[in-house]
GROMACS .gro file of N, CA and C in nm:
model
  459
    1MET      N    1  -0.361  -6.409  11.763
    1MET     CA    2  -0.471  -6.335  11.764
    1MET      C    3  -0.588  -6.405  11.704
    2SER      N    4  -0.710  -6.390  11.755
    2SER     CA    5  -0.827  -6.477  11.712
    2SER      C    6  -0.867  -6.472  11.589
    3GLU      N    7  -0.933  -6.538  11.517
    3GLU     CA    8  -1.020  -6.509  11.408
    3GLU      C    9  -1.116  -6.391  11.407
    4LEU      N   10  -1.152  -6.371  11.473
    4LEU     CA   11  -1.218  -6.274  11.517
    4LEU      C   12  -1.169  -6.120  11.508
    5ASP      N   13  -1.077  -6.148  11.591
    5ASP     CA   14  -0.949  -5.995  11.602
    5ASP      C   15  -0.938  -6.014  11.463
    6ASP      N   16  -0.902  -6.103  11.381
    6ASP     CA   17  -0.837  -6.034  11.246
    6ASP      C   18  -0.974  -6.008  11.139
    7LEU      N   19  -1.092  -6.061  11.185
    7LEU     CA   20  -1.188  -5.996  11.088
    7LEU      C   21  -1.205  -5.844  11.126
    8TYR      N   22  -1.207  -5.809  11.252
    8TYR     CA   23  -1.229  -5.679  11.318
    8TYR      C   24  -1.103  -5.599  11.221
    9GLN      N   25  -0.993  -5.627  11.250
    9GLN     CA   26  -0.873  -5.558  11.170
    9GLN      C   27  -0.885  -5.547  11.039
   10GLU      N   28  -0.929  -5.650  10.981
   10GLU     CA   29  -0.955  -5.636  10.816
   10GLU      C   30  -1.066  -5.530  10.776
   11VAL      N   31  -1.188  -5.543  10.864
   11VAL     CA   32  -1.300  -5.447  10.843
   11VAL      C   33  -1.220  -5.316  10.868
   12ILE      N   34  -1.164  -5.267  10.937
   12ILE     CA   35  -1.106  -5.138  10.974
   12ILE      C   36  -0.987  -5.093  10.867
   13LEU      N   37  -0.907  -5.191  10.830
   13LEU     CA   38  -0.827  -5.147  10.708
   13LEU      C   39  -0.908  -5.119  10.590
   14ASP      N   40  -1.023  -5.206  10.592
   14ASP     CA   41  -1.066  -5.194  10.441
   14ASP      C   42  -1.160  -5.069  10.455
   15HIS      N   43  -1.200  -5.038  10.532
   15HIS     CA   44  -1.261  -4.892  10.547
   15HIS      C   45  -1.179  -4.758  10.551
   16ASN      N   46  -1.038  -4.784  10.598
   16ASN     CA   47  -0.944  -4.675  10.619
   16ASN      C   48  -0.875  -4.647  10.469
   17LYS      N   49  -0.891  -4.767  10.373
   17LYS     CA   50  -0.827  -4.774  10.251
   17LYS      C   51  -0.922  -4.753  10.144
   18ARG      N   52  -1.064  -4.764  10.159
   18ARG     CA   53  -1.162  -4.723  10.074
   18ARG      C   54  -1.286  -4.667  10.163
   19PRO      N   55  -1.245  -4.543  10.227
   19PRO     CA   56  -1.333  -4.483  10.300
   19PRO      C   57  -1.501  -4.429  10.230
   20ARG      N   58  -1.592  -4.495  10.303
   20ARG     CA   59  -1.732  -4.470  10.243
   20ARG      C   60  -1.769  -4.344  10.263
   21ASN      N   61  -1.843  -4.267  10.159
   21ASN     CA   62  -1.896  -4.154  10.200
   21ASN      C   63  -1.825  -4.057  10.219
   22PHE      N   64  -1.664  -4.032  10.156
   22PHE     CA   65  -1.565  -3.959  10.209
   22PHE      C   66  -1.597  -3.822  10.085
   23VAL      N   67  -1.690  -3.762  10.136
   23VAL     CA   68  -1.735  -3.638  10.028
   23VAL      C   69  -1.790  -3.522  10.108
   24LEU      N   70  -1.783  -3.395  10.075
   24LEU     CA   71  -1.891  -3.293  10.135
   24LEU      C   72  -2.009  -3.318  10.037
   25VAL      N   73  -2.106  -3.319  10.146
   25VAL     CA   74  -2.245  -3.336  10.086
   25VAL      C   75  -2.289  -3.215  10.035
   26GLN      N   76  -2.331  -3.235   9.903
   26GLN     CA   77  -2.395  -3.126   9.809
   26GLN      C   78  -2.519  -3.065   9.934
   27GLY      N   79  -2.573  -2.978   9.929
   27GLY     CA   80  -2.688  -2.919   9.982
   27GLY      C   81  -2.680  -2.942  10.150
   28ALA      N   82  -2.580  -2.990  10.199
   28ALA     CA   83  -2.531  -3.011  10.350
   28ALA      C   84  -2.634  -2.867  10.428
   29ASN      N   85  -2.707  -2.898  10.528
   29ASN     CA   86  -2.770  -2.777  10.585
   29ASN      C   87  -2.700  -2.821  10.755
   30ARG      N   88  -2.584  -2.876  10.759
   30ARG     CA   89  -2.514  -2.902  10.887
   30ARG      C   90  -2.388  -2.950  10.881
   31ARG      N   91  -2.304  -2.873  10.954
   31ARG     CA   92  -2.156  -2.890  10.927
   31ARG      C   93  -2.090  -2.878  11.065
   32ALA      N   94  -1.997  -2.980  11.074
   32ALA     CA   95  -1.892  -2.947  11.200
   32ALA      C   96  -1.749  -2.985  11.198
   33GLU      N   97  -1.667  -2.931  11.229
   33GLU     CA   98  -1.519  -2.934  11.231
   33GLU      C   99  -1.485  -3.045  11.362
   34GLY      N  100  -1.395  -3.133  11.332
   34GLY     CA  101  -1.347  -3.204  11.448
   34GLY      C  102  -1.201  -3.221  11.435
   35HIS      N  103  -1.126  -3.207  11.567
   35HIS     CA  104  -0.989  -3.204  11.578
   35HIS      C  105  -0.949  -3.281  11.688
   36ASN      N  106  -0.835  -3.363  11.682
   36ASN     CA  107  -0.765  -3.434  11.802
   36ASN      C  108  -0.630  -3.369  11.790
   37PRO      N  109  -0.626  -3.289  11.902
   37PRO     CA  110  -0.497  -3.215  11.940
   37PRO      C  111  -0.390  -3.316  11.968
   38LEU      N  112  -0.428  -3.424  12.051
   38LEU     CA  113  -0.326  -3.542  12.070
   38LEU      C  114  -0.240  -3.595  11.948
   39CYS      N  115  -0.331  -3.611  11.847
   39CYS     CA  116  -0.255  -3.687  11.737
   39CYS      C  117  -0.268  -3.594  11.591
   40GLY      N  118  -0.325  -3.497  11.595
   40GLY     CA  119  -0.349  -3.418  11.507
   40GLY      C  120  -0.455  -3.437  11.388
   41ASP      N  121  -0.535  -3.561  11.410
   41ASP     CA  122  -0.653  -3.596  11.340
   41ASP      C  123  -0.753  -3.482  11.320
   42ARG      N  124  -0.776  -3.455  11.186
   42ARG     CA  125  -0.901  -3.340  11.167
   42ARG      C  126  -0.991  -3.404  11.048
   43LEU      N  127  -1.109  -3.377  11.071
   43LEU     CA  128  -1.230  -3.388  10.969
   43LEU      C  129  -1.344  -3.322  10.980
   44SER      N  130  -1.375  -3.321  10.891
   44SER     CA  131  -1.529  -3.223  10.863
   44SER      C  132  -1.655  -3.327  10.833
   45VAL      N  133  -1.743  -3.294  10.879
   45VAL     CA  134  -1.891  -3.383  10.871
   45VAL      C  135  -1.960  -3.289  10.840
   46THR      N  136  -2.047  -3.315  10.722
   46THR     CA  137  -2.145  -3.255  10.668
   46THR      C  138  -2.290  -3.375  10.649
   47LEU      N  139  -2.393  -3.289  10.684
   47LEU     CA  140  -2.507  -3.345  10.662
   47LEU      C  141  -2.609  -3.303  10.612
   48ARG      N  142  -2.704  -3.370  10.525
   48ARG     CA  143  -2.827  -3.299  10.459
   48ARG      C  144  -2.957  -3.381  10.550
   49ILE      N  145  -3.020  -3.285  10.627
   49ILE     CA  146  -3.145  -3.329  10.727
   49ILE      C  147  -3.253  -3.271  10.663
   50GLU      N  148  -3.346  -3.359  10.644
   50GLU     CA  149  -3.486  -3.296  10.614
   50GLU      C  150  -3.581  -3.393  10.674
   51GLU      N  151  -3.658  -3.327  10.736
   51GLU     CA  152  -3.808  -3.361  10.801
   51GLU      C  153  -3.744  -3.449  10.925
   52GLY      N  154  -3.651  -3.416  11.002
   52GLY     CA  155  -3.583  -3.474  11.088
   52GLY      C  156  -3.497  -3.613  11.049
   53VAL      N  157  -3.486  -3.640  10.942
   53VAL     CA  158  -3.389  -3.749  10.908
   53VAL      C  159  -3.286  -3.735  10.854
   54VAL      N  160  -3.159  -3.810  10.841
   54VAL     CA  161  -3.054  -3.763  10.805
   54VAL      C  162  -3.046  -3.853  10.673
   55ARG      N  163  -3.053  -3.754  10.546
   55ARG     CA  164  -3.101  -3.819  10.417
   55ARG      C  165  -2.961  -3.845  10.366
   56ASP      N  166  -2.839  -3.740  10.388
   56ASP     CA  167  -2.704  -3.781  10.364
   56ASP      C  168  -2.604  -3.715  10.449
   57ILE      N  169  -2.497  -3.797  10.434
   57ILE     CA  170  -2.404  -3.758  10.518
   57ILE      C  171  -2.249  -3.799  10.467
   58GLY      N  172  -2.163  -3.720  10.516
   58GLY     CA  173  -2.040  -3.725  10.433
   58GLY      C  174  -1.933  -3.658  10.531
   59PHE      N  175  -1.791  -3.706  10.533
   59PHE     CA  176  -1.675  -3.658  10.590
   59PHE      C  177  -1.564  -3.658  10.504
   60VAL      N  178  -1.491  -3.556  10.510
   60VAL     CA  179  -1.355  -3.551  10.480
   60VAL      C  180  -1.258  -3.504  10.597
   61GLY      N  181  -1.115  -3.536  10.552
   61GLY     CA  182  -1.018  -3.500  10.655
   61GLY      C  183  -0.913  -3.620  10.646
   62ALA      N  184  -0.812  -3.599  10.736
   62ALA     CA  185  -0.709  -3.662  10.744
   62ALA      C  186  -0.678  -3.717  10.897
   63GLY      N  187  -0.643  -3.869  10.916
   63GLY     CA  188  -0.640  -3.905  11.020
   63GLY      C  189  -0.588  -4.037  11.037
   64CYS      N  190  -0.558  -4.101  11.143
   64CYS     CA  191  -0.533  -4.246  11.155
   64CYS      C  192  -0.610  -4.338  11.091
   65ALA      N  193  -0.605  -4.468  11.102
   65ALA     CA  194  -0.672  -4.566  11.036
   65ALA      C  195  -0.809  -4.581  11.115
   66ILE      N  196  -0.769  -4.585  11.243
   66ILE     CA  197  -0.904  -4.578  11.320
   66ILE      C  198  -0.989  -4.479  11.348
   67SER      N  199  -0.934  -4.355  11.296
   67SER     CA  200  -1.009  -4.247  11.285
   67SER      C  201  -1.095  -4.277  11.160
   68LYS      N  202  -1.021  -4.282  11.047
   68LYS     CA  203  -1.078  -4.267  10.919
   68LYS      C  204  -1.177  -4.373  10.918
   69ALA      N  205  -1.159  -4.492  10.956
   69ALA     CA  206  -1.239  -4.635  10.977
   69ALA      C  207  -1.389  -4.598  11.026
   70SER      N  208  -1.379  -4.533  11.172
   70SER     CA  209  -1.504  -4.488  11.257
   70SER      C  210  -1.547  -4.391  11.165
   71ALA      N  211  -1.521  -4.288  11.123
   71ALA     CA  212  -1.594  -4.192  11.032
   71ALA      C  213  -1.650  -4.269  10.928
   72SER      N  214  -1.605  -4.340  10.857
   72SER     CA  215  -1.661  -4.405  10.729
   72SER      C  216  -1.763  -4.512  10.770
   73MET      N  217  -1.729  -4.571  10.886
   73MET     CA  218  -1.869  -4.675  10.934
   73MET      C  219  -1.978  -4.598  11.002
   74MET      N  220  -1.929  -4.480  11.050
   74MET     CA  221  -2.022  -4.406  11.116
   74MET      C  222  -2.131  -4.371  11.007
   75THR      N  223  -2.100  -4.298  10.897
   75THR     CA  224  -2.167  -4.260  10.821
   75THR      C  225  -2.296  -4.331  10.736
   76GLU      N  226  -2.208  -4.447  10.711
   76GLU     CA  227  -2.308  -4.576  10.695
   76GLU      C  228  -2.411  -4.611  10.782
   77ALA      N  229  -2.363  -4.586  10.907
   77ALA     CA  230  -2.473  -4.630  11.032
   77ALA      C  231  -2.598  -4.512  11.057
   78VAL      N  232  -2.536  -4.405  11.019
   78VAL     CA  233  -2.648  -4.284  11.044
   78VAL      C  234  -2.727  -4.272  10.933
   79LYS      N  235  -2.698  -4.271  10.815
   79LYS     CA  236  -2.793  -4.238  10.685
   79LYS      C  237  -2.900  -4.327  10.719
   80GLY      N  238  -3.006  -4.224  10.690
   80GLY     CA  239  -3.135  -4.275  10.675
   80GLY      C  240  -3.203  -4.279  10.822
   81ARG      N  241  -3.118  -4.235  10.922
   81ARG     CA  242  -3.183  -4.220  11.069
   81ARG      C  243  -3.249  -4.105  11.097
   82THR      N  244  -3.335  -4.110  11.213
   82THR     CA  245  -3.399  -3.996  11.232
   82THR      C  246  -3.287  -3.929  11.338
   83LEU      N  247  -3.325  -3.796  11.376
   83LEU     CA  248  -3.214  -3.702  11.477
   83LEU      C  249  -3.195  -3.817  11.599
   84ALA      N  250  -3.328  -3.855  11.643
   84ALA     CA  251  -3.299  -3.882  11.770
   84ALA      C  252  -3.234  -4.060  11.779
   85GLU      N  253  -3.256  -4.135  11.668
   85GLU     CA  254  -3.178  -4.255  11.638
   85GLU      C  255  -3.033  -4.211  11.637
   86ALA      N  256  -2.985  -4.123  11.543
   86ALA     CA  257  -2.855  -4.067  11.560
   86ALA      C  258  -2.778  -4.036  11.674
   87GLU      N  259  -2.843  -3.973  11.758
   87GLU     CA  260  -2.810  -3.931  11.895
   87GLU      C  261  -2.780  -4.051  11.963
   88ALA      N  262  -2.908  -4.122  11.979
   88ALA     CA  263  -2.903  -4.275  12.044
   88ALA      C  264  -2.779  -4.362  12.023
   89LEU      N  265  -2.736  -4.365  11.882
   89LEU     CA  266  -2.632  -4.406  11.841
   89LEU      C  267  -2.524  -4.394  11.842
   90PHE      N  268  -2.500  -4.255  11.876
   90PHE     CA  269  -2.375  -4.182  11.954
   90PHE      C  270  -2.328  -4.205  12.081
   91GLU      N  271  -2.438  -4.237  12.153
   91GLU     CA  272  -2.457  -4.278  12.311
   91GLU      C  273  -2.403  -4.413  12.316
   92LYS      N  274  -2.469  -4.490  12.241
   92LYS     CA  275  -2.431  -4.650  12.244
   92LYS      C  276  -2.254  -4.631  12.205
   93PHE      N  277  -2.224  -4.612  12.107
   93PHE     CA  278  -2.068  -4.589  12.068
   93PHE      C  279  -2.001  -4.580  12.148
   94HIS      N  280  -2.030  -4.433  12.177
   94HIS     CA  281  -1.933  -4.371  12.299
   94HIS      C  282  -1.909  -4.447  12.444
   95GLY      N  283  -2.032  -4.502  12.472
   95GLY     CA  284  -2.038  -4.583  12.595
   95GLY      C  285  -1.953  -4.706  12.573
   96MET      N  286  -1.952  -4.758  12.444
   96MET     CA  287  -1.909  -4.874  12.433
   96MET      C  288  -1.719  -4.867  12.425
   97VAL      N  289  -1.718  -4.753  12.334
   97VAL     CA  290  -1.547  -4.722  12.331
   97VAL      C  291  -1.491  -4.673  12.489
   98THR      N  292  -1.564  -4.611  12.546
   98THR     CA  293  -1.494  -4.559  12.675
   98THR      C  294  -1.510  -4.655  12.773
   99GLY      N  295  -1.604  -4.761  12.771
   99GLY     CA  296  -1.639  -4.848  12.919
   99GLY      C  297  -1.715  -4.823  12.968
  100HIS      N  298  -1.815  -4.707  12.959
  100HIS     CA  299  -1.914  -4.641  13.012
  100HIS      C  300  -2.068  -4.705  12.955
  101ALA      N  301  -2.087  -4.780  12.888
  101ALA     CA  302  -2.200  -4.825  12.843
  101ALA      C  303  -2.317  -4.871  12.932
  102ASP      N  304  -2.429  -4.861  12.908
  102ASP     CA  305  -2.520  -4.889  12.993
  102ASP      C  306  -2.531  -5.068  13.031
  103PRO      N  307  -2.521  -5.107  13.177
  103PRO     CA  308  -2.488  -5.267  13.170
  103PRO      C  309  -2.600  -5.322  13.079
  104ALA      N  310  -2.692  -5.308  13.034
  104ALA     CA  311  -2.780  -5.413  12.942
  104ALA      C  312  -2.704  -5.383  12.829
  105PHE      N  313  -2.633  -5.317  12.773
  105PHE     CA  314  -2.575  -5.317  12.649
  105PHE      C  315  -2.491  -5.404  12.603
  106SER      N  316  -2.521  -5.446  12.465
  106SER     CA  317  -2.426  -5.531  12.436
  106SER      C  318  -2.378  -5.489  12.302
  107ALA      N  319  -2.242  -5.524  12.275
  107ALA     CA  320  -2.168  -5.468  12.148
  107ALA      C  321  -2.234  -5.484  12.050
  108GLU      N  322  -2.291  -5.621  12.036
  108GLU     CA  323  -2.357  -5.674  11.929
  108GLU      C  324  -2.476  -5.564  11.865
  109ASP      N  325  -2.529  -5.506  11.963
  109ASP     CA  326  -2.625  -5.425  11.925
  109ASP      C  327  -2.614  -5.308  11.833
  110LEU      N  328  -2.449  -5.289  11.828
  110LEU     CA  329  -2.415  -5.176  11.720
  110LEU      C  330  -2.365  -5.240  11.578
  111GLY      N  331  -2.414  -5.382  11.559
  111GLY     CA  332  -2.365  -5.455  11.411
  111GLY      C  333  -2.245  -5.398  11.408
  112LYS      N  334  -2.180  -5.401  11.293
  112LYS     CA  335  -2.053  -5.351  11.251
  112LYS      C  336  -1.957  -5.264  11.331
  113LEU      N  337  -2.009  -5.170  11.409
  113LEU     CA  338  -1.971  -5.104  11.479
  113LEU      C  339  -1.893  -5.158  11.589
  114ALA      N  340  -1.923  -5.282  11.626
  114ALA     CA  341  -1.883  -5.352  11.740
  114ALA      C  342  -1.710  -5.377  11.726
  115VAL      N  343  -1.662  -5.386  11.581
  115VAL     CA  344  -1.544  -5.370  11.577
  115VAL      C  345  -1.430  -5.272  11.656
  116PHE      N  346  -1.510  -5.205  11.678
  116PHE     CA  347  -1.443  -5.097  11.790
  116PHE      C  348  -1.436  -5.121  11.917
  117GLU      N  349  -1.550  -5.225  11.978
  117GLU     CA  350  -1.515  -5.242  12.113
  117GLU      C  351  -1.376  -5.272  12.180
  118GLY      N  352  -1.268  -5.320  12.125
  118GLY     CA  353  -1.146  -5.348  12.204
  118GLY      C  354  -1.073  -5.235  12.213
  119VAL      N  355  -1.120  -5.105  12.118
  119VAL     CA  356  -1.028  -4.980  12.160
  119VAL      C  357  -1.040  -4.932  12.275
  120ARG      N  358  -1.147  -4.959  12.375
  120ARG     CA  359  -1.157  -4.900  12.492
  120ARG      C  360  -1.013  -4.963  12.568
  121GLU      N  361  -0.977  -5.073  12.523
  121GLU     CA  362  -0.832  -5.091  12.567
  121GLU      C  363  -0.733  -5.055  12.612
  122PHE      N  364  -0.724  -4.938  12.466
  122PHE     CA  365  -0.640  -4.851  12.428
  122PHE      C  366  -0.662  -4.704  12.467
  123PRO      N  367  -0.657  -4.665  12.547
  123PRO     CA  368  -0.702  -4.509  12.577
  123PRO      C  369  -0.681  -4.409  12.487
  124VAL      N  370  -0.557  -4.408  12.424
  124VAL     CA  371  -0.529  -4.293  12.358
  124VAL      C  372  -0.589  -4.304  12.196
  125ARG      N  373  -0.631  -4.435  12.175
  125ARG     CA  374  -0.720  -4.492  12.051
  125ARG      C  375  -0.852  -4.464  12.068
  126VAL      N  376  -0.917  -4.427  12.187
  126VAL     CA  377  -1.039  -4.397  12.231
  126VAL      C  378  -1.076  -4.260  12.134
  127LYS      N  379  -0.978  -4.161  12.167
  127LYS     CA  380  -1.001  -4.029  12.087
  127LYS      C  381  -1.026  -4.033  11.955
  128CYS      N  382  -0.927  -4.119  11.899
  128CYS     CA  383  -0.909  -4.161  11.732
  128CYS      C  384  -1.048  -4.190  11.710
  129ALA      N  385  -1.111  -4.327  11.766
  129ALA     CA  386  -1.230  -4.375  11.745
  129ALA      C  387  -1.358  -4.282  11.752
  130SER      N  388  -1.343  -4.197  11.871
  130SER     CA  389  -1.435  -4.102  11.882
  130SER      C  390  -1.468  -4.001  11.815
  131LEU      N  391  -1.400  -3.954  11.754
  131LEU     CA  392  -1.342  -3.806  11.711
  131LEU      C  393  -1.459  -3.787  11.581
  132ALA      N  394  -1.505  -3.872  11.491
  132ALA     CA  395  -1.600  -3.848  11.410
  132ALA      C  396  -1.714  -3.850  11.459
  133TRP      N  397  -1.755  -3.930  11.571
  133TRP     CA  398  -1.870  -3.925  11.671
  133TRP      C  399  -1.929  -3.792  11.731
  134HIS      N  400  -1.802  -3.747  11.804
  134HIS     CA  401  -1.807  -3.600  11.859
  134HIS      C  402  -1.853  -3.492  11.750
  135THR      N  403  -1.803  -3.510  11.646
  135THR     CA  404  -1.818  -3.402  11.528
  135THR      C  405  -1.970  -3.440  11.495
  136LEU      N  406  -2.007  -3.543  11.461
  136LEU     CA  407  -2.142  -3.580  11.419
  136LEU      C  408  -2.234  -3.535  11.522
  137LYS      N  409  -2.222  -3.521  11.653
  137LYS     CA  410  -2.303  -3.471  11.757
  137LYS      C  411  -2.293  -3.318  11.730
  138ALA      N  412  -2.186  -3.275  11.722
  138ALA     CA  413  -2.158  -3.136  11.720
  138ALA      C  414  -2.256  -3.087  11.598
  139ALA      N  415  -2.257  -3.137  11.469
  139ALA     CA  416  -2.330  -3.120  11.382
  139ALA      C  417  -2.465  -3.149  11.404
  140LEU      N  418  -2.503  -3.248  11.441
  140LEU     CA  419  -2.652  -3.279  11.472
  140LEU      C  420  -2.710  -3.162  11.560
  141ALA      N  421  -2.614  -3.085  11.676
  141ALA     CA  422  -2.682  -2.994  11.740
  141ALA      C  423  -2.651  -2.842  11.698
  142ALA      N  424  -2.577  -2.854  11.572
  142ALA     CA  425  -2.567  -2.704  11.511
  142ALA      C  426  -2.699  -2.632  11.441
  143ARG      N  427  -2.742  -2.528  11.444
  143ARG     CA  428  -2.846  -2.481  11.368
  143ARG      C  429  -2.829  -2.490  11.230
  144SER      N  430  -2.903  -2.462  11.141
  144SER     CA  431  -2.904  -2.491  11.012
  144SER      C  432  -2.796  -2.389  10.974
  145GLU      N  433  -2.703  -2.436  10.888
  145GLU     CA  434  -2.555  -2.403  10.793
  145GLU      C  435  -2.504  -2.322  10.898
  146VAL      N  436  -2.495  -2.375  11.017
  146VAL     CA  437  -2.370  -2.301  11.108
  146VAL      C  438  -2.283  -2.424  11.134
  147LEU      N  439  -2.125  -2.354  11.132
  147LEU     CA  440  -2.044  -2.432  11.137
  147LEU      C  441  -1.999  -2.451  11.283
  148GLU      N  442  -1.966  -2.530  11.314
  148GLU     CA  443  -1.965  -2.592  11.475
  148GLU      C  444  -1.842  -2.656  11.491
  149SER      N  445  -1.745  -2.653  11.588
  149SER     CA  446  -1.599  -2.685  11.572
  149SER      C  447  -1.620  -2.758  11.710
  150VAL      N  448  -1.533  -2.890  11.701
  150VAL     CA  449  -1.547  -2.981  11.851
  150VAL      C  450  -1.415  -3.058  11.836
  151THR      N  451  -1.347  -3.071  11.981
  151THR     CA  452  -1.214  -3.120  12.002
  151THR      C  453  -1.243  -3.271  12.092
  152THR      N  454  -1.145  -3.347  12.092
  152THR     CA  455  -1.159  -3.452  12.180
  152THR      C  456  -1.102  -3.431  12.318
  153GLU      N  457  -1.085  -3.305  12.310
  153GLU     CA  458  -1.014  -3.260  12.472
  153GLU      C  459  -1.099  -3.209  12.546
   0.00000   0.00000   0.00000
């Protein structure tokens, strides 16, 4: 295993053990539930959006290390972004893990999220890594205070 692979694994394990923003956001005005029926991972994403900007985001739930680390890192990446920027980030991340990214895309464009680039080699893990992101997308599309539900199927 290369030093880079070791670093990536270390980042994922750290976010799994100490997930960031592992809370239900107080005053949330968007919420969605995500479920991966293949492995049973479940999570809830809550957002407080003000003036088109994600002011706060959190998640709660249970899942594998990849799923939890992806949700943790997603919340860090999305907080403070506009809705359009958050949706664009979803598209880049999804394209990277599914292997359908724009030809001009570089994983380095996603910063720390590039640790999930290798997931596309393991199709079963793609759904684990993308569950939080699909749930985020559903929450972004939800009308105020409406609970949306999404699965990876």
